[in-house]
Amino acid sequence: MLPLPALLLLLWGHAGRCRGEDGGFTFDGDLRHFAVASNTVFIATEENLYQLNHDLTLVQSLSQRGILNGSKKIEEVQFCRVSDQSKWDTTFGVNLLLPFVENQTLITCGDTGGCAYCEVLDLKNISNLLYREHIQVGPLKRSDASVAILVKTPTRTKTYILTAIQQNQTGPEKSSCGSDSKTVNLHNTDDRGTGGIFSVSGSNKTPWIEGKGAVDFVDGFQISSVTYLLSNLPSGPKNNKVRLIWLKAEEQKEQTFDSLRGATLIVPGAGGVSSRLLASSVIPGGPPVLWSGVFSVNGEQTNTELVVFDISLDDTGQTNNDPDFCSGSCPERSKPEPKSLKPKAVLFFRQNNMSSVLAVRQKAWMVFFIGTADGQLIKLAVDKNYQTTCPRVLYRADDDRHVFPKLQLDQVDRKHVYVPFRNQMMRVPVSKCSTYTNVQECWSAQDPLCVWCGSKKRCTFEDDCKDSDWLSIPDVSHQRMVSFKVVKDPAGQITVNVQMHVTVSQEGLSNFNCQLSTSSRELCKGSNTHPQFPQCTCILTNSTLPAEGLDVRVRIRLGTVELLEQLDLTDCSDIRGPPSSVLCQRCIKSGCSWRSNSCFWANPGETDLSVCQVMESGIGFPRPEVSSITPSVVSFYGRNHAVLSGHNLSDVTRVRIQAACTAQESPVWNNTGVSLTFHVPSADNKGEVTVCAVLPDGSCHGNAKLTYQSSPSCTKIEPSSSWVSGKRRITVMGSHLEFVEGLVHGHAPQQVSPPRNTSSESLTYDTPAAQHTQEVSTVSVKVANETLACSTKITYHPDPEFTHFTSTKKGDNVHIIIEKKADKLNMTTAELSVWGVLQEKQYPCILEAKETNNKTEIYICAIHQVPDVKLQHLIIKYGDKTEKLQNASSPLLVMLLLLLIPCIVVVVLIFYRGQQKQLTAKMNRIMEDLELEIRNDIRQGFVDLQTEKAELIENVGAIPFLDYKHFASRIFFPESDSLMKMCIKDIGQDVVKVQLDECCQGLSRLIQDQLFLTSMVHALEQQKSFTIKDKCTLASLLTVALHSNLLYLTEVMEVLLKALMQQSSNAQPKLLLRRTESTVEKLLTNWMSICLYGFLRESVGQHLFLMVNALTQHIAKGPVDCVTEKALYTLSEDWLLWQAPDFNTLKLKVLFAVGSDGQVSEPLEVSALSCDTVEQVKEKILSTFKAKFGFSYNSALKDIRIEHEKGGCFVPVEEVDSSSEVFGEVTMLNTLKHYKVSDGATIKVLSKKTHPPLSPQGSLKDDENFSGKYFHLIDPDVVKDQSRNPERKKFKVKEVHLTKLLSTKVAVHSFVETLFTSIWGMPYSKAPPAVKYFFDFLDSQADNMKITDPDVLHIWKTNSLPLRFWVNILKNPQFVFDIEKTPHMDGCLSVIAQAFMDSFSLSETPLGKHAPTNKLLYAKDIPKFRQEVKAYYKKIRDQSPFTHSEFKDFLQEESRKHENEFNEATALRELYKYIQKYFTEIKEKLDQNGASTELIEQLQHVKNLFDGLRSCSWN
């Protein structure tokens, strides 16, 4: 045995190794062993050894390939590693992997081509080889039934390798290089022991333990000085003993083996089959030594259970007296049966396919991490009474990957579990604490590893909540965090006992408080005793409880954590009725006690809802019986259209799927009494669940079994191509394909192909057609509501092109050779069907062979017993396509055709003249039809006008008024979003008055000087660079800055108006205030908006909203072009859709998907049109939903998609897909008519977040060239084949549809009339104060200016109020309400606003046939409106004027109501920008107007203050 004095070649990893995004590490080859040492993980596979950090990041890998040098003599054999590129003849298969942390080494042993071999590597760097030897330590071959552990002696001066090797009836397998290994051995770990490293020699002899018969070891571990070995002793197909061996570690190997004691673990099997141990884990925290094992109770792994034993050493019996194991050679005489150990607890947890277990302890709780053979990691918490909580799935593989029997904990953070699979290692968090968002969720998770941290206000691990109070679940499992009982003593006194079921930190206990209260009366007598955790008591002041019950609020404080509970106290004796589960639950939940099928006042004993589980329910209904579920095995994604069969099912309303602790319910349909249909929802974990039928009273009957398994996966598709016409039969291979409900291709997601010939590993289906050749299409399988992509794609090629055939006679048969151009389809003879046609009779041709060369493919077939070899033609069928193939032409036939050509020309000329006559006649008929169509359109328009009903809904729910500051800011800054947002305060800020800085304070005082302010306005307006937009902005900034002093703002406005009137009086006084060309005109608009907001909100707003809503509804009754937004029903001729096609109104049943498990809501009836696009249908669905329920749907328009039920399946509908019609480069948007959606059809609405589409499609309107790429109802200006759409041939005349303008006007006329009346109406015969005040101001100014023409005064008033304020509101309802205004709606509102202004006009314009339609629409109504307007103006003039003090009080009240809602400082800084820019001009204007020196100095002071802030941002 020589150490290796050479450098070991380090071979780094291959491309196949990677750390995945899910926290796993995937490696080459199959896993043989893995081990964890402090912060390192070692993995041995078939050809590599990996060294990983604790987070599974790769440190390095070592190749196990090599060459075995030398002869078979053990002294000469030597294993040498080689590089990947070199030749190799063997691999080092590791069967033992032990990190020796104290020695900083890694021990690896196994075989090299039948020759045993061991290496000692550096624990920190596995490329550093410290020692090697060809010797057998552990099993020679790969074995899952052998164990190797390190055993330390009591003095910890020696460490041995204990190997327990699987043996058959004759003993362990031996190495070809020689071996001394027995069943159980102790090997040295260094050279200090007898015989050197790896030696099994003792001080005097070689000790060992021998087993009798076959032995399969499962686990081994050392606790203190005792070593435990667990094994199965199979003795036949149905008999097995589970054995436990105790060994006391001693300094000498002989003493250790001589301490042998044994016991048999007894776990009852099933069906006469002995149980078998599959996996094992010791439970930390002894003594006693508790141990958990996974046992198979039926001889197989499908029925497993988790059992807990006390395996503490019993050293009372005789040593080395075991019948199955003995130290040294076993004697022939029999020995007594060993002690039998019975389970301490069989946990109430049965899970199929358990394969591994890892136990940890958290205070009084035990937590088990259980791996399964179908790829799951399940966590199970067990309290000190061995009561289990709900199992939770921590990891679930999509396929059936087997979890290996040994799980390990991350030694660094102890918050992750290493889960080994065949070629992958996963690092899974031990808990999902952070996913629980509140204290109730954190507690309800029943996870002893989680606590609710008071300081962090989140659920976390306890060691992450240091220096803070926390609470978690108690030592014993409970159903509720807070429970209560209502006790009544013999004296009639009622006491409420509230109990907290929590564990609390010391900080939380020091601040414990509990209060019970009710809103209606004093609840508890006097001052209750101080509550003592975990209980508080309340003696009720009243000895009776009200019949309707008493709502009690419990407020509990534990440190910084506050718990609120609502109790419903009910007189227990009032809970009466026939005994049922429902009545029992009501009794228990009311704090009462259920005994003898009746409800009583509570007793001191514990009562929970479990007493109600044995109650029978369903009184008044026939008891349902469930016999079967089809299918009974589904994927964990669930299943659509499952069938439950049985008897008495007529009253069943839902189907309940009951897992270990959770239940899901699914609605039913197609209920015949003996069968019904339902959707199987998705599940978090795989395994068996119970299914029962739910009656209307909530009781559930039946005990059918349903099994959730892995999801389907498709790994291979044959053939991988299809012809473009589709219907090629494709075979899909993979796993769990029996769960597939349909297949879809990426290019045609709406076409679902049903699977055929389905088995677990394969299925067939027919491909859909494609639009283009060379198209590569993804293939996906549909499982319930999920779509899973396959790993292989399909390529579309042109359809096969058959050129000709020849036929020859051979005996009684005719042999046919069919030629086809070579292609990439690889078509087989099985995909072709051929018939020969002779005298109109078809003869099947049996395909025999296929031959291929570079350019041609030849198919050979034979027709049996055909009378003639000269066939007329062949019929060839592939997929769904049938072709007719002619025979090859002969030279004689060609000459005959040349002779026939002149004859054909003559016939064509004769035929042409006949066709010309027919064409003339046809044109005449077309003109007659065209005339008839126009007549019919005009008549139909007349009929519609006279018979159309305006069924408009006036109940619109709450009106979405904007608050004052948002209304005002939109009026002030209609074209500047930035200023709009800057000048208003956010919610929460407007209650606080912000102190202005020194700069702003100075400017605020300056603009409060009227001379300065008017001079500044005039100076700025005289500058040519000061635009109209600047004037409007200046006016609005002044309005914001002076909003708190409206009285002063009004005075300034009056001064500026008088100056403006003086300028206008010399020219055209009637033009005053007609346009916004000066600062004061915009100031007047703002002032009116401020003063009339109350009147607008109280008197006009509702009527305005109803009018807009009615207009929206009526527009939606007819077609609306999605691209141009033109509509059939409109008020504006510019927006009239006169090219509207024929359409039908459809009533759709709309279902809304609930969650991600296939459940849907009750149907909602939605009206739509056959010509509506998908986007328009979604808009109408959301609109109807809001109108129906009074609130918006929880997903926005862009976040939902819809599907149409077709043939029992839901098919996606999209704006544009592969079936869309294309004209040139313009695509027509899909409509309901395109998808053939009929009246009464079912539409399903899904959220894109929970049900992502197969081919995600954003909103087409986001495309900048949307109107150029797509069209809807208005045909594009391209040449197209109209035969594809015959209805588009109809000639349309715009004027025919002008009646639709009138019908729209009639539909909304009552709303318009009401709106106009509310505007010029005068509640209590009084105009709004601002209107009266300003009209009086105009009257006085007219008198001062000696204006006697009444028309001038009328125009001034009209320009200042209706034109300046009301028209702005009528055309922009979005200023008042939280709504969006479309361009089409803007056109309609402009027509109404024009009619409104015409009502104030003094002149009458004669209207003829060429007059605009917007004038003609309201021509008959304008005279009536004018009379009302004149009366309105007269009433205002006759009204007694407001006194100065009354109007002053009004303005001050308006300022006070909206105090602090605007950002005054921002407005002042923006104002200063104008002052800074025109400082010289303002100063000159002040000098011209005789401003005082103090005022000019004040201006200079403000400038100096602001100049000091130049380096800072204004904002």
JSON list of C-alpha atoms in Angstrom, two decimals, residues 879-943:
[
{"chain": "A", "resi": 879, "resn": "GLY", "atom": "CA", "xyz": [-55.23, 13.82, -44.35]},
{"chain": "A", "resi": 880, "resn": "ASP", "atom": "CA", "xyz": [-58.56, 15.40, -45.30]},
{"chain": "A", "resi": 881, "resn": "LYS", "atom": "CA", "xyz": [-57.48, 16.32, -48.80]},
{"chain": "A", "resi": 882, "resn": "THR", "atom": "CA", "xyz": [-58.43, 14.37, -51.92]},
{"chain": "A", "resi": 883, "resn": "GLU", "atom": "CA", "xyz": [-56.68, 14.80, -55.29]},
{"chain": "A", "resi": 884, "resn": "LYS", "atom": "CA", "xyz": [-57.41, 13.45, -58.76]},
{"chain": "A", "resi": 885, "resn": "LEU", "atom": "CA", "xyz": [-54.34, 12.28, -60.67]},
{"chain": "A", "resi": 886, "resn": "GLN", "atom": "CA", "xyz": [-54.39, 11.73, -64.47]},
{"chain": "A", "resi": 887, "resn": "ASN", "atom": "CA", "xyz": [-52.40, 9.19, -66.42]},
{"chain": "A", "resi": 888, "resn": "ALA", "atom": "CA", "xyz": [-49.20, 10.15, -68.19]},
{"chain": "A", "resi": 889, "resn": "SER", "atom": "CA", "xyz": [-49.86, 11.65, -71.68]},
{"chain": "A", "resi": 890, "resn": "SER", "atom": "CA", "xyz": [-48.82, 9.81, -74.93]},
{"chain": "A", "resi": 891, "resn": "PRO", "atom": "CA", "xyz": [-47.35, 11.52, -78.12]},
{"chain": "A", "resi": 892, "resn": "LEU", "atom": "CA", "xyz": [-50.47, 10.57, -80.08]},
{"chain": "A", "resi": 893, "resn": "LEU", "atom": "CA", "xyz": [-52.61, 12.42, -77.58]},
{"chain": "A", "resi": 894, "resn": "VAL", "atom": "CA", "xyz": [-50.40, 15.51, -77.94]},
{"chain": "A", "resi": 895, "resn": "MET", "atom": "CA", "xyz": [-50.86, 15.57, -81.75]},
{"chain": "A", "resi": 896, "resn": "LEU", "atom": "CA", "xyz": [-54.59, 15.20, -81.32]},
{"chain": "A", "resi": 897, "resn": "LEU", "atom": "CA", "xyz": [-54.63, 18.21, -79.02]},
{"chain": "A", "resi": 898, "resn": "LEU", "atom": "CA", "xyz": [-52.73, 20.33, -81.59]},
{"chain": "A", "resi": 899, "resn": "LEU", "atom": "CA", "xyz": [-55.37, 19.55, -84.22]},
{"chain": "A", "resi": 900, "resn": "LEU", "atom": "CA", "xyz": [-58.15, 20.50, -81.84]},
{"chain": "A", "resi": 901, "resn": "ILE", "atom": "CA", "xyz": [-56.74, 23.97, -81.05]},
{"chain": "A", "resi": 902, "resn": "PRO", "atom": "CA", "xyz": [-58.22, 25.78, -84.13]},
{"chain": "A", "resi": 903, "resn": "CYS", "atom": "CA", "xyz": [-61.61, 24.26, -83.41]},
{"chain": "A", "resi": 904, "resn": "ILE", "atom": "CA", "xyz": [-61.39, 25.44, -79.84]},
{"chain": "A", "resi": 905, "resn": "VAL", "atom": "CA", "xyz": [-60.60, 29.03, -80.96]},
{"chain": "A", "resi": 906, "resn": "VAL", "atom": "CA", "xyz": [-63.74, 29.13, -83.13]},
{"chain": "A", "resi": 907, "resn": "VAL", "atom": "CA", "xyz": [-65.87, 27.82, -80.26]},
{"chain": "A", "resi": 908, "resn": "VAL", "atom": "CA", "xyz": [-64.41, 30.40, -77.90]},
{"chain": "A", "resi": 909, "resn": "LEU", "atom": "CA", "xyz": [-65.28, 33.28, -80.29]},
{"chain": "A", "resi": 910, "resn": "ILE", "atom": "CA", "xyz": [-68.88, 32.09, -80.57]},
{"chain": "A", "resi": 911, "resn": "PHE", "atom": "CA", "xyz": [-69.06, 31.70, -76.81]},
{"chain": "A", "resi": 912, "resn": "TYR", "atom": "CA", "xyz": [-67.58, 35.20, -76.27]},
{"chain": "A", "resi": 913, "resn": "ARG", "atom": "CA", "xyz": [-70.31, 36.93, -78.29]},
{"chain": "A", "resi": 914, "resn": "GLY", "atom": "CA", "xyz": [-72.97, 35.07, -76.33]},
{"chain": "A", "resi": 915, "resn": "GLN", "atom": "CA", "xyz": [-71.34, 36.07, -73.06]},
{"chain": "A", "resi": 916, "resn": "GLN", "atom": "CA", "xyz": [-71.26, 39.75, -74.15]},
{"chain": "A", "resi": 917, "resn": "LYS", "atom": "CA", "xyz": [-75.03, 39.75, -74.57]},
{"chain": "A", "resi": 918, "resn": "GLN", "atom": "CA", "xyz": [-75.47, 38.08, -71.20]},
{"chain": "A", "resi": 919, "resn": "LEU", "atom": "CA", "xyz": [-73.16, 40.66, -69.57]},
{"chain": "A", "resi": 920, "resn": "THR", "atom": "CA", "xyz": [-75.30, 43.56, -70.87]},
{"chain": "A", "resi": 921, "resn": "ALA", "atom": "CA", "xyz": [-78.42, 41.94, -69.46]},
{"chain": "A", "resi": 922, "resn": "LYS", "atom": "CA", "xyz": [-76.63, 41.32, -66.18]},
{"chain": "A", "resi": 923, "resn": "MET", "atom": "CA", "xyz": [-75.58, 44.99, -65.87]},
{"chain": "A", "resi": 924, "resn": "ASN", "atom": "CA", "xyz": [-79.18, 46.07, -66.34]},
{"chain": "A", "resi": 925, "resn": "ARG", "atom": "CA", "xyz": [-80.24, 43.72, -63.57]},
{"chain": "A", "resi": 926, "resn": "ILE", "atom": "CA", "xyz": [-77.50, 45.05, -61.27]},
{"chain": "A", "resi": 927, "resn": "MET", "atom": "CA", "xyz": [-78.69, 48.66, -61.76]},
{"chain": "A", "resi": 928, "resn": "GLU", "atom": "CA", "xyz": [-82.25, 47.61, -60.97]},
{"chain": "A", "resi": 929, "resn": "ASP", "atom": "CA", "xyz": [-81.05, 45.79, -57.84]},
{"chain": "A", "resi": 930, "resn": "LEU", "atom": "CA", "xyz": [-79.01, 48.84, -56.81]},
{"chain": "A", "resi": 931, "resn": "GLU", "atom": "CA", "xyz": [-82.03, 51.11, -57.15]},
{"chain": "A", "resi": 932, "resn": "LEU", "atom": "CA", "xyz": [-84.09, 48.65, -55.13]},
{"chain": "A", "resi": 933, "resn": "GLU", "atom": "CA", "xyz": [-81.44, 48.49, -52.36]},
{"chain": "A", "resi": 934, "resn": "ILE", "atom": "CA", "xyz": [-81.35, 52.28, -52.02]},
{"chain": "A", "resi": 935, "resn": "ARG", "atom": "CA", "xyz": [-85.14, 52.38, -51.81]},
{"chain": "A", "resi": 936, "resn": "ASN", "atom": "CA", "xyz": [-85.12, 49.66, -49.16]},
{"chain": "A", "resi": 937, "resn": "ASP", "atom": "CA", "xyz": [-82.42, 51.47, -47.15]},
{"chain": "A", "resi": 938, "resn": "ILE", "atom": "CA", "xyz": [-84.45, 54.70, -47.18]},
{"chain": "A", "resi": 939, "resn": "ARG", "atom": "CA", "xyz": [-87.63, 52.87, -46.19]},
{"chain": "A", "resi": 940, "resn": "GLN", "atom": "CA", "xyz": [-85.81, 50.95, -43.44]},
{"chain": "A", "resi": 941, "resn": "GLY", "atom": "CA", "xyz": [-84.39, 54.19, -42.08]},
{"chain": "A", "resi": 942, "resn": "PHE", "atom": "CA", "xyz": [-87.90, 55.63, -41.93]},
{"chain": "A", "resi": 943, "resn": "VAL", "atom": "CA", "xyz": [-89.22, 52.50, -40.18]}
]
